[in-house]
Short mmCIF file of C-alpha atoms in Angstrom, two decimals:
data_model
loop_
_atom_site.label_atom_id
_atom_site.label_comp_id
_atom_site.label_asym_id
_atom_site.label_seq_id
_atom_site.Cartn_x
_atom_site.Cartn_y
_atom_site.Cartn_z
CA MET A 32 2.56 31.39 5.35
CA TYR A 33 4.47 31.24 8.66
CA ARG A 34 4.17 27.43 8.74
CA LEU A 35 5.44 27.11 5.15
CA THR A 36 8.34 29.46 5.81
CA LYS A 37 9.25 27.61 8.99
CA THR A 38 9.11 24.22 7.21
CA TYR A 39 11.26 25.50 4.34
CA PHE A 40 13.81 26.97 6.76
CA THR A 41 13.98 23.70 8.74
CA CYS A 42 14.57 21.67 5.56
CA LEU A 43 17.24 24.14 4.42
CA VAL A 44 19.06 23.90 7.76
CA VAL A 45 18.94 20.07 7.75
CA PHE A 46 20.16 19.92 4.16
CA THR A 47 22.98 22.41 4.89
CA LEU A 48 24.11 20.43 7.94
CA CYS A 49 24.09 17.22 5.92
CA CYS A 50 26.25 18.80 3.24
CA LEU A 51 28.69 20.27 5.76
CA ASN A 52 29.15 16.89 7.42
CA ALA A 53 30.02 15.14 4.16
CA ARG A 54 33.71 14.47 3.49
CA ALA A 55 35.28 15.18 0.11
CA ASP A 56 35.30 11.49 -0.78
CA GLU A 57 31.65 11.02 0.18
CA GLN A 58 28.28 11.95 -1.27
CA ARG A 59 25.77 12.89 1.39
CA ILE A 60 22.22 11.57 1.03
CA CYS A 61 19.60 13.64 2.81
CA PHE A 62 15.82 13.80 2.24
CA GLU A 63 12.53 13.83 4.11
CA PHE A 64 10.79 10.49 4.27
CA TYR A 65 7.32 10.54 5.85
CA ASN A 66 8.16 10.26 9.57
CA GLY A 67 11.40 12.18 9.56
CA THR A 68 14.61 12.95 7.70
CA PHE A 69 16.79 10.19 6.29
CA ASN A 70 20.46 10.96 5.97
CA SER A 71 23.51 8.88 5.23
CA GLN A 72 26.66 8.97 3.18
CA ILE A 73 28.01 6.89 0.35
CA ASP A 74 31.61 6.59 -0.73
CA LYS A 75 31.98 8.38 -4.08
CA ALA A 76 33.98 5.40 -5.29
CA LEU A 77 30.70 3.47 -5.25
CA ILE A 78 29.07 5.82 -7.76
CA LEU A 79 29.79 4.00 -10.98
CA ASP A 80 29.29 4.59 -14.67
CA VAL A 81 26.99 1.97 -16.16
CA PRO A 82 26.08 1.57 -19.86
CA ALA A 83 22.49 2.40 -20.76
CA GLN A 84 22.15 -1.02 -22.42
CA LEU A 85 23.02 -3.56 -19.74
CA SER A 86 24.61 -6.94 -20.30
CA GLN A 87 25.18 -9.88 -18.00
CA THR A 88 28.83 -8.86 -17.73
CA ALA A 89 27.98 -5.23 -16.89
CA VAL A 90 25.65 -6.30 -14.07
CA LYS A 91 28.21 -8.67 -12.59
CA ASP A 92 30.96 -6.04 -12.81
CA PHE A 93 28.69 -3.51 -11.07
CA TYR A 94 28.07 -5.88 -8.19
CA LYS A 95 31.73 -6.89 -7.93
CA GLN A 96 32.88 -3.26 -7.62
CA LEU A 97 30.20 -2.25 -5.12
CA ASN A 98 30.66 -5.38 -3.05
CA ALA A 99 34.38 -4.65 -2.73
CA GLY A 100 33.76 -1.07 -1.59
CA ASN A 101 32.61 0.60 1.62
CA TYR A 102 28.85 0.21 1.13
CA GLN A 103 28.01 -0.73 4.73
CA PRO A 104 27.36 2.81 6.10
CA VAL A 105 24.39 3.37 3.78
CA ILE A 106 22.99 -0.11 4.54
CA ASP A 107 23.32 0.57 8.27
CA SER A 108 21.53 3.90 7.86
CA LEU A 109 18.70 2.29 5.89
CA THR A 110 18.12 -0.56 8.33
CA ALA A 111 18.38 1.77 11.33
CA TYR A 112 15.69 4.01 9.84
CA LYS A 113 13.55 0.96 9.07
CA ASN A 114 13.80 -0.28 12.65
CA ARG A 115 13.32 3.14 14.23
CA TYR A 116 10.09 3.84 12.34
CA GLU A 117 8.91 0.21 12.16
CA LEU A 118 8.60 0.22 8.38
CA ASN A 119 6.92 -2.73 6.71
CA ASP A 120 8.83 -4.17 3.75
CA TRP A 121 6.77 -2.22 1.20
CA LEU A 122 7.54 1.09 2.90
CA TYR A 123 11.18 0.09 3.33
CA TYR A 124 11.33 -0.52 -0.40
CA GLN A 125 10.01 3.03 -0.96
CA LEU A 126 12.88 4.28 1.21
CA ILE A 127 15.35 2.30 -0.90
CA ARG A 128 13.81 3.66 -4.10
CA LYS A 129 14.27 7.22 -2.87
CA THR A 130 17.84 6.49 -1.78
CA ALA A 131 18.68 5.01 -5.19
CA GLN A 132 17.14 8.07 -6.80
CA GLN A 133 19.52 10.29 -4.81
CA ILE A 134 22.53 8.22 -5.90
CA SER A 135 21.51 7.69 -9.52
CA PRO A 136 18.39 9.51 -10.80
CA LYS A 137 15.98 7.23 -12.62
CA ALA A 138 15.60 9.60 -15.56
CA ASP A 139 19.37 9.71 -16.19
CA ASN A 140 20.00 5.97 -16.44
CA TYR A 141 17.15 3.61 -15.61
CA GLY A 142 19.37 0.52 -15.61
CA ARG A 143 21.83 2.01 -13.13
CA TYR A 144 19.00 3.25 -10.88
CA THR A 145 17.58 -0.30 -10.84
CA LEU A 146 20.99 -1.80 -10.08
CA TYR A 147 21.31 0.39 -6.98
CA LYS A 148 17.81 -0.58 -5.80
CA TRP A 149 18.69 -4.25 -6.23
CA PHE A 150 22.03 -3.92 -4.45
CA LEU A 151 20.57 -2.02 -1.48
CA LEU A 152 17.63 -4.41 -1.08
CA ALA A 153 19.84 -7.50 -1.37
CA LYS A 154 22.42 -6.16 1.06
CA SER A 155 19.55 -5.46 3.47
CA GLY A 156 19.04 -9.23 3.55
CA TYR A 157 16.24 -9.73 1.01
CA ASP A 158 16.52 -12.35 -1.72
CA ALA A 159 16.39 -9.86 -4.60
CA ARG A 160 17.51 -10.84 -8.09
CA LEU A 161 17.92 -9.48 -11.61
CA ALA A 162 17.27 -10.78 -15.09
CA LEU A 163 17.71 -9.34 -18.59
CA THR A 164 15.42 -9.77 -21.57
CA GLY A 165 16.56 -10.07 -25.17
CA ASP A 166 15.81 -6.40 -25.80
CA LYS A 167 17.84 -5.40 -22.71
CA LYS A 168 15.05 -4.74 -20.25
CA ILE A 169 16.25 -5.18 -16.66
CA ILE A 170 13.79 -7.17 -14.55
CA PHE A 171 14.01 -6.75 -10.79
CA TYR A 172 12.31 -9.43 -8.70
CA VAL A 173 12.20 -10.58 -5.09
CA LEU A 174 11.35 -13.74 -3.16
CA ASN A 175 7.73 -13.68 -1.97
CA ASP A 176 5.43 -16.44 -0.73
CA GLU A 177 2.18 -14.42 -0.65
CA ASP A 178 -0.82 -14.53 -2.98
CA ILE A 179 -0.12 -11.57 -5.29
CA SER A 180 -2.03 -10.89 -8.50
CA ASP A 181 -1.68 -8.52 -11.48
CA ILE A 182 2.14 -8.56 -11.67
CA PRO A 183 4.38 -11.25 -13.19
CA SER A 184 6.12 -13.85 -11.06
CA PHE A 185 8.96 -16.22 -11.81
CA LYS A 186 9.86 -19.63 -10.48
CA VAL A 187 13.49 -20.13 -9.48
CA ASP A 188 14.45 -23.49 -7.95
CA GLY A 189 10.80 -24.03 -6.99
CA GLU A 190 10.51 -20.64 -5.22
CA LYS A 191 8.26 -17.77 -6.36
CA TYR A 192 9.70 -14.34 -7.08
CA MET A 193 7.56 -11.26 -7.78
CA CYS A 194 8.56 -8.56 -10.26
CA LEU A 195 9.15 -5.29 -8.41
CA ASN A 196 9.50 -3.03 -11.46
CA TYR A 197 6.79 -4.31 -13.81
CA HIS A 198 5.03 -0.92 -13.63
CA ASP A 199 7.93 0.44 -15.70
CA TYR A 200 7.20 -2.12 -18.45
CA THR A 201 3.40 -2.33 -18.39
CA LYS A 202 3.14 -3.25 -22.09
CA ALA A 203 5.95 -5.80 -22.04
CA ASP A 204 5.11 -9.43 -22.77
CA MET A 205 7.41 -11.50 -20.57
CA ASN A 206 6.36 -14.70 -22.37
CA GLN A 207 7.40 -13.38 -25.78
CA ASP A 208 10.69 -12.04 -24.44
CA PRO A 209 11.52 -14.19 -21.39
CA PRO A 210 14.03 -12.75 -18.90
CA VAL A 211 17.35 -14.54 -18.43
CA PRO A 212 18.53 -14.50 -14.78
CA VAL A 213 21.86 -12.88 -13.92
CA ALA A 214 23.85 -15.34 -11.84
CA VAL A 215 25.15 -13.32 -8.88
CA SER A 216 25.57 -15.00 -5.50
CA ILE A 217 24.77 -12.76 -2.49
CA PRO A 218 25.08 -14.94 0.64
CA GLU A 219 23.23 -12.55 2.98
CA ALA A 220 20.25 -12.13 0.60
CA LYS A 221 17.93 -14.78 2.06
CA LYS A 222 14.74 -13.14 3.38
CA ALA A 223 11.38 -13.21 1.64
CA PHE A 224 9.79 -9.82 0.93
CA SER A 225 6.26 -9.11 2.22
CA TYR A 226 3.68 -6.80 0.66
CA LYS A 227 1.65 -6.61 3.87
CA VAL A 228 1.15 -3.05 5.15
CA THR A 229 0.11 -3.22 8.79
CA ARG A 230 1.33 0.19 9.91
CA MET A 231 1.15 3.55 8.17
CA PRO A 232 3.79 6.24 8.72
CA ASN A 233 3.16 8.94 11.30
CA PHE A 234 3.00 11.71 8.75
CA LYS A 235 3.65 15.25 9.86
CA ALA A 236 0.43 16.97 10.93
CA GLY A 237 1.10 19.94 8.64
CA ASP A 238 1.10 17.69 5.56
CA TYR A 239 -2.57 16.76 5.92
CA GLN A 240 -5.44 18.22 3.93
CA GLU A 241 -9.05 18.46 5.03
CA LYS A 242 -11.96 17.00 3.09
CA GLU A 243 -15.65 17.45 3.77
CA LEU A 244 -17.98 14.45 3.50
CA GLN A 245 -21.67 14.14 4.13
CA PHE A 246 -24.44 11.57 3.83
CA THR A 247 -28.03 11.19 4.92
CA TYR A 248 -29.19 8.49 7.31
CA HIS A 249 -32.83 8.25 8.39
CA HIS A 250 -33.54 11.76 7.08
CA LYS A 251 -30.68 13.29 9.07
CA VAL A 252 -27.61 14.73 7.34
CA TYR A 253 -24.25 13.88 8.92
CA TYR A 254 -21.17 16.00 8.19
CA PHE A 255 -17.52 15.01 8.42
CA ASN A 256 -14.31 17.02 8.09
CA ILE A 257 -11.61 14.40 7.61
CA LYS A 258 -7.85 14.91 7.60
CA LEU A 259 -6.14 13.11 4.72
CA ASN A 260 -2.56 12.89 3.51
CA PRO A 261 -1.85 12.90 -0.27
CA ASP A 262 1.35 10.89 0.36
CA VAL A 263 -0.85 7.83 0.93
CA GLU A 264 -1.64 7.78 -2.78
CA THR A 265 2.10 7.87 -3.54
CA ILE A 266 2.76 4.94 -1.20
CA PHE A 267 0.23 2.74 -2.99
CA MET A 268 0.82 4.01 -6.54
CA ASN A 269 2.48 0.78 -7.71
CA TYR A 270 1.08 -1.48 -5.00
CA PRO A 271 -0.02 -4.83 -6.48
CA GLY A 272 -3.20 -6.82 -5.96
CA VAL A 273 -2.49 -8.51 -2.63
CA ASP A 274 -4.69 -11.21 -1.08
CA PHE A 275 -7.90 -9.96 0.54
CA GLU A 276 -6.67 -10.49 4.09
CA SER A 277 -3.69 -8.23 3.48
CA TYR A 278 -5.79 -5.72 1.56
CA PHE A 279 -8.59 -5.44 4.11
CA ASN A 280 -6.18 -4.95 6.99
CA ILE A 281 -4.34 -1.89 5.64
CA PRO A 282 -4.89 0.67 8.44
CA LEU A 283 -5.59 4.39 8.43
CA SER A 284 -2.83 6.81 9.32
CA LYS A 285 -2.94 8.34 12.79
CA GLU A 286 -4.35 11.78 11.90
CA THR A 287 -6.98 10.37 9.55
CA TYR A 288 -8.03 7.86 12.19
CA SER A 289 -8.33 10.59 14.82
CA SER A 290 -10.45 12.77 12.53
CA LEU A 291 -12.92 10.01 11.61
CA ILE A 292 -13.26 7.14 14.10
CA PRO A 293 -14.07 9.19 17.25
CA LEU A 294 -16.72 11.14 15.30
CA LEU A 295 -18.28 7.93 14.00
CA LYS A 296 -18.35 6.52 17.52
CA GLN A 297 -20.01 9.69 18.75
CA ASN A 298 -22.66 9.43 16.03
CA LEU A 299 -23.29 5.78 16.91
CA LYS A 300 -23.97 6.46 20.59
CA GLY A 301 -27.44 5.29 21.54
CA MET A 302 -27.69 2.93 18.56
CA ASN A 303 -27.73 -0.82 19.09
CA GLN A 304 -25.12 -2.93 17.31
CA LYS A 305 -27.20 -3.78 14.24
CA LYS A 306 -28.32 -0.22 13.72
CA GLY A 307 -24.73 0.94 14.14
CA VAL A 308 -23.52 -1.46 11.47
CA ASP A 309 -26.43 -0.31 9.28
CA TYR A 310 -25.22 3.28 9.75
CA LEU A 311 -21.67 2.32 8.70
CA MET A 312 -23.09 0.44 5.71
CA TYR A 313 -24.94 3.56 4.54
CA PHE A 314 -21.90 5.73 5.20
CA THR A 315 -19.68 3.63 2.92
CA ARG A 316 -22.49 3.38 0.38
CA TYR A 317 -23.47 7.04 0.05
CA ALA A 318 -20.70 9.31 1.38
CA PHE A 319 -18.67 8.78 -1.84
CA LEU A 320 -19.33 8.87 -5.58
CA TYR A 321 -19.27 5.54 -7.42
CA GLU A 322 -17.39 4.75 -10.60
CA ASN A 323 -15.84 1.45 -11.64
CA ASP A 324 -12.07 1.23 -11.97
CA GLU A 325 -12.05 0.71 -15.74
CA GLU A 326 -13.78 4.04 -16.24
CA ASN A 327 -11.82 5.80 -13.50
CA TYR A 328 -8.28 4.38 -13.92
CA GLY A 329 -8.47 2.32 -17.11
CA LYS A 330 -7.65 -0.82 -15.11
CA GLU A 331 -8.52 -2.64 -11.89
CA LYS A 332 -7.09 -0.76 -8.89
CA ARG A 333 -7.88 -1.48 -5.28
CA LEU A 334 -7.84 1.51 -2.95
CA SER A 335 -6.82 1.29 0.69
CA PRO A 336 -9.40 2.65 3.18
CA GLU A 337 -7.57 5.97 3.40
CA GLU A 338 -7.34 6.24 -0.39
CA THR A 339 -11.10 5.62 -0.63
CA LEU A 340 -11.73 8.49 1.78
CA PHE A 341 -9.47 10.69 -0.34
CA ALA A 342 -10.62 9.63 -3.83
CA LYS A 343 -13.41 11.34 -5.74
CA TYR A 344 -14.65 7.97 -7.03
CA SER A 345 -14.46 4.39 -5.74
CA ASP A 346 -15.97 1.01 -6.55
CA CYS A 347 -17.14 -2.12 -4.73
CA ASP A 348 -13.84 -3.55 -3.50
CA ASP A 349 -12.73 -0.14 -2.19
CA ARG A 350 -15.96 0.22 -0.20
CA ALA A 351 -15.86 -3.37 1.03
CA ALA A 352 -12.37 -2.75 2.45
CA LEU A 353 -13.45 0.52 4.10
CA PHE A 354 -16.62 -1.02 5.54
CA PHE A 355 -14.62 -3.95 6.91
CA TYR A 356 -12.14 -1.58 8.54
CA LEU A 357 -14.84 0.53 10.18
CA VAL A 358 -16.85 -2.44 11.51
CA LYS A 359 -13.70 -4.13 12.77
CA GLU A 360 -12.43 -0.97 14.46
CA ILE A 361 -15.71 0.01 16.09
CA TYR A 362 -17.49 -3.31 16.77
CA ASN A 363 -14.85 -5.99 16.02
CA LEU A 364 -17.46 -8.43 14.70
CA PRO A 365 -16.77 -11.59 12.68
CA MET A 366 -17.10 -10.98 8.93
CA ILE A 367 -16.71 -12.68 5.57
CA ALA A 368 -16.08 -11.21 2.12
CA LEU A 369 -18.21 -12.66 -0.71
CA LEU A 370 -16.63 -12.46 -4.15
CA TYR A 371 -18.90 -12.74 -7.20
CA PRO A 372 -17.66 -12.69 -10.81
CA THR A 373 -18.18 -8.92 -11.07
CA HIS A 374 -18.80 -7.79 -7.49
CA ILE A 375 -17.64 -8.12 -3.91
CA THR A 376 -19.75 -7.57 -0.81
CA MET A 377 -19.57 -8.18 2.92
CA ALA A 378 -21.50 -10.22 5.48
CA VAL A 379 -21.39 -9.69 9.25
CA GLN A 380 -22.06 -12.18 12.05
CA PHE A 381 -24.53 -10.88 14.66
CA SER A 382 -25.86 -12.71 17.71
CA LYS A 383 -28.96 -13.39 15.59
CA PRO A 384 -28.88 -13.27 11.77
CA VAL A 385 -30.92 -10.73 9.85
CA GLY A 386 -32.79 -11.52 6.62
CA SER A 387 -31.54 -14.41 4.49
CA PRO A 388 -28.41 -15.68 6.27
CA ILE A 389 -25.17 -16.84 4.65
CA VAL A 390 -23.88 -20.01 6.30
CA TYR A 391 -20.12 -20.50 6.26
CA LYS A 392 -18.16 -23.02 8.31
CA GLY A 393 -21.09 -23.49 10.68
CA ASN A 394 -21.62 -19.78 11.35
CA THR A 395 -24.39 -17.54 10.05
CA TYR A 396 -23.68 -14.12 8.54
CA SER A 397 -25.96 -11.33 7.34
CA VAL A 398 -25.14 -9.56 4.08
CA CYS A 399 -24.26 -5.88 4.48
CA GLU A 400 -23.95 -4.25 1.05
CA PRO A 401 -21.55 -1.27 1.22
CA THR A 402 -21.85 -0.32 -2.49
CA PRO A 403 -24.80 1.55 -4.05
CA GLN A 404 -27.30 -0.72 -5.83
CA ARG A 405 -30.52 -0.12 -7.73
CA GLU A 406 -32.41 -1.44 -4.72
CA ASP A 407 -32.21 0.21 -1.31
CA LEU A 408 -30.84 -2.90 0.38
CA ARG A 409 -31.18 -3.42 4.12
CA ILE A 410 -29.02 -5.65 6.30
CA GLY A 411 -29.60 -9.27 5.27
CA GLN A 412 -30.67 -8.35 1.73
CA LEU A 413 -28.74 -9.31 -1.40
CA SER A 414 -29.12 -7.63 -4.77
CA ALA A 415 -31.61 -9.52 -6.97
CA LYS A 416 -29.03 -9.83 -9.76
CA LEU A 417 -26.72 -11.80 -7.43
CA LYS A 418 -29.17 -14.20 -5.79
CA ASN A 419 -28.56 -17.08 -8.18
CA ILE A 420 -24.90 -16.31 -8.90
CA PRO A 421 -22.22 -18.50 -7.25
CA TYR A 422 -19.76 -16.70 -4.96
CA GLU A 423 -16.50 -17.47 -3.18
CA VAL A 424 -15.67 -16.54 0.40
CA VAL A 425 -12.27 -14.91 -0.11
CA TYR A 426 -11.68 -13.76 3.46
CA GLN A 427 -13.01 -14.70 6.87
CA TYR A 428 -12.28 -12.43 9.80
CA VAL A 429 -12.44 -14.01 13.24
CA PRO A 430 -11.75 -11.57 16.11
CA GLN A 431 -8.96 -12.62 18.44
CA VAL A 432 -10.01 -13.35 22.00
CA LYS A 433 -8.18 -10.93 24.29
#
């Protein structure tokens, strides 16, 4: 109770100070954002009325008025926060979304909320653009040269742009109602946007929850009490299907890492490398309940390693990503990901292969199945149902020589 009261009082003080510092002609923006508190101000002259049904003319007029006003302070505050906390583009976009929500709540006028997101992202230097469909949907897209699946993309002058707000129109058919680009020239909007998440926020320690996990290995039960942050699920709520390299390399947050990795290392003491990897394989296989994404979410959804630790259920790609992260972090061994039509599994390179080896680019790897199967598979064993099924190596990890 003391901690909650103290947190509430701190937020109240910060909010009060923000409001006191705002001039009459400014609207103060102040909210907590993972690592700390974001605050800025925006000239009230930049808070515009926008029709609910947007037109090409309305979008251009919105940009013309904002571009002529004093928008730079909020852009400076956004980029300073981004640099201070080393936010990847995806997390920076979450900051922009929250800022736009403060200026123009999404529920009040979705079009206007989207216009502010677009303006703030473009003025931050990203090549963000807008288009309108025949039934007045506003499509928000950004330059991106990565391999992204499960969201629409558009080609403009030979460049690929990914739709940033498709989750708001999940049943829309962009082919039946193709978007028409809004021609607005923003000279500083040149950068490509990246979906890679290589650093998680340093969440506040008090925001973590504890979760108990257990599994049995060689007739011994191992117990874990892991710290997890529910904000991780929010961060990845609308995260698209990135390429496997980007997906597998999403890290754990600091507190979660500290509650899990040292304990795993302690449990692995006295085990040789192969037995240690076997232990990690059984951990990812049996410490969590299995359910495929269609049954759990109604669609394909890849979970980050931290989400897998948090979730009640997970499937093969979630466990493959977690297993990869654990083996990389603890042993840093070469690995490949094997994608079958309905399954993904991992293979690890040891000094000597185990079982039936997988040969890839002159190197031999041993299959390590991190997902429960009907058979109790050991290292080097592949499920019988997959033995004659073609696969694709979708990611090869080669440790960097230090």
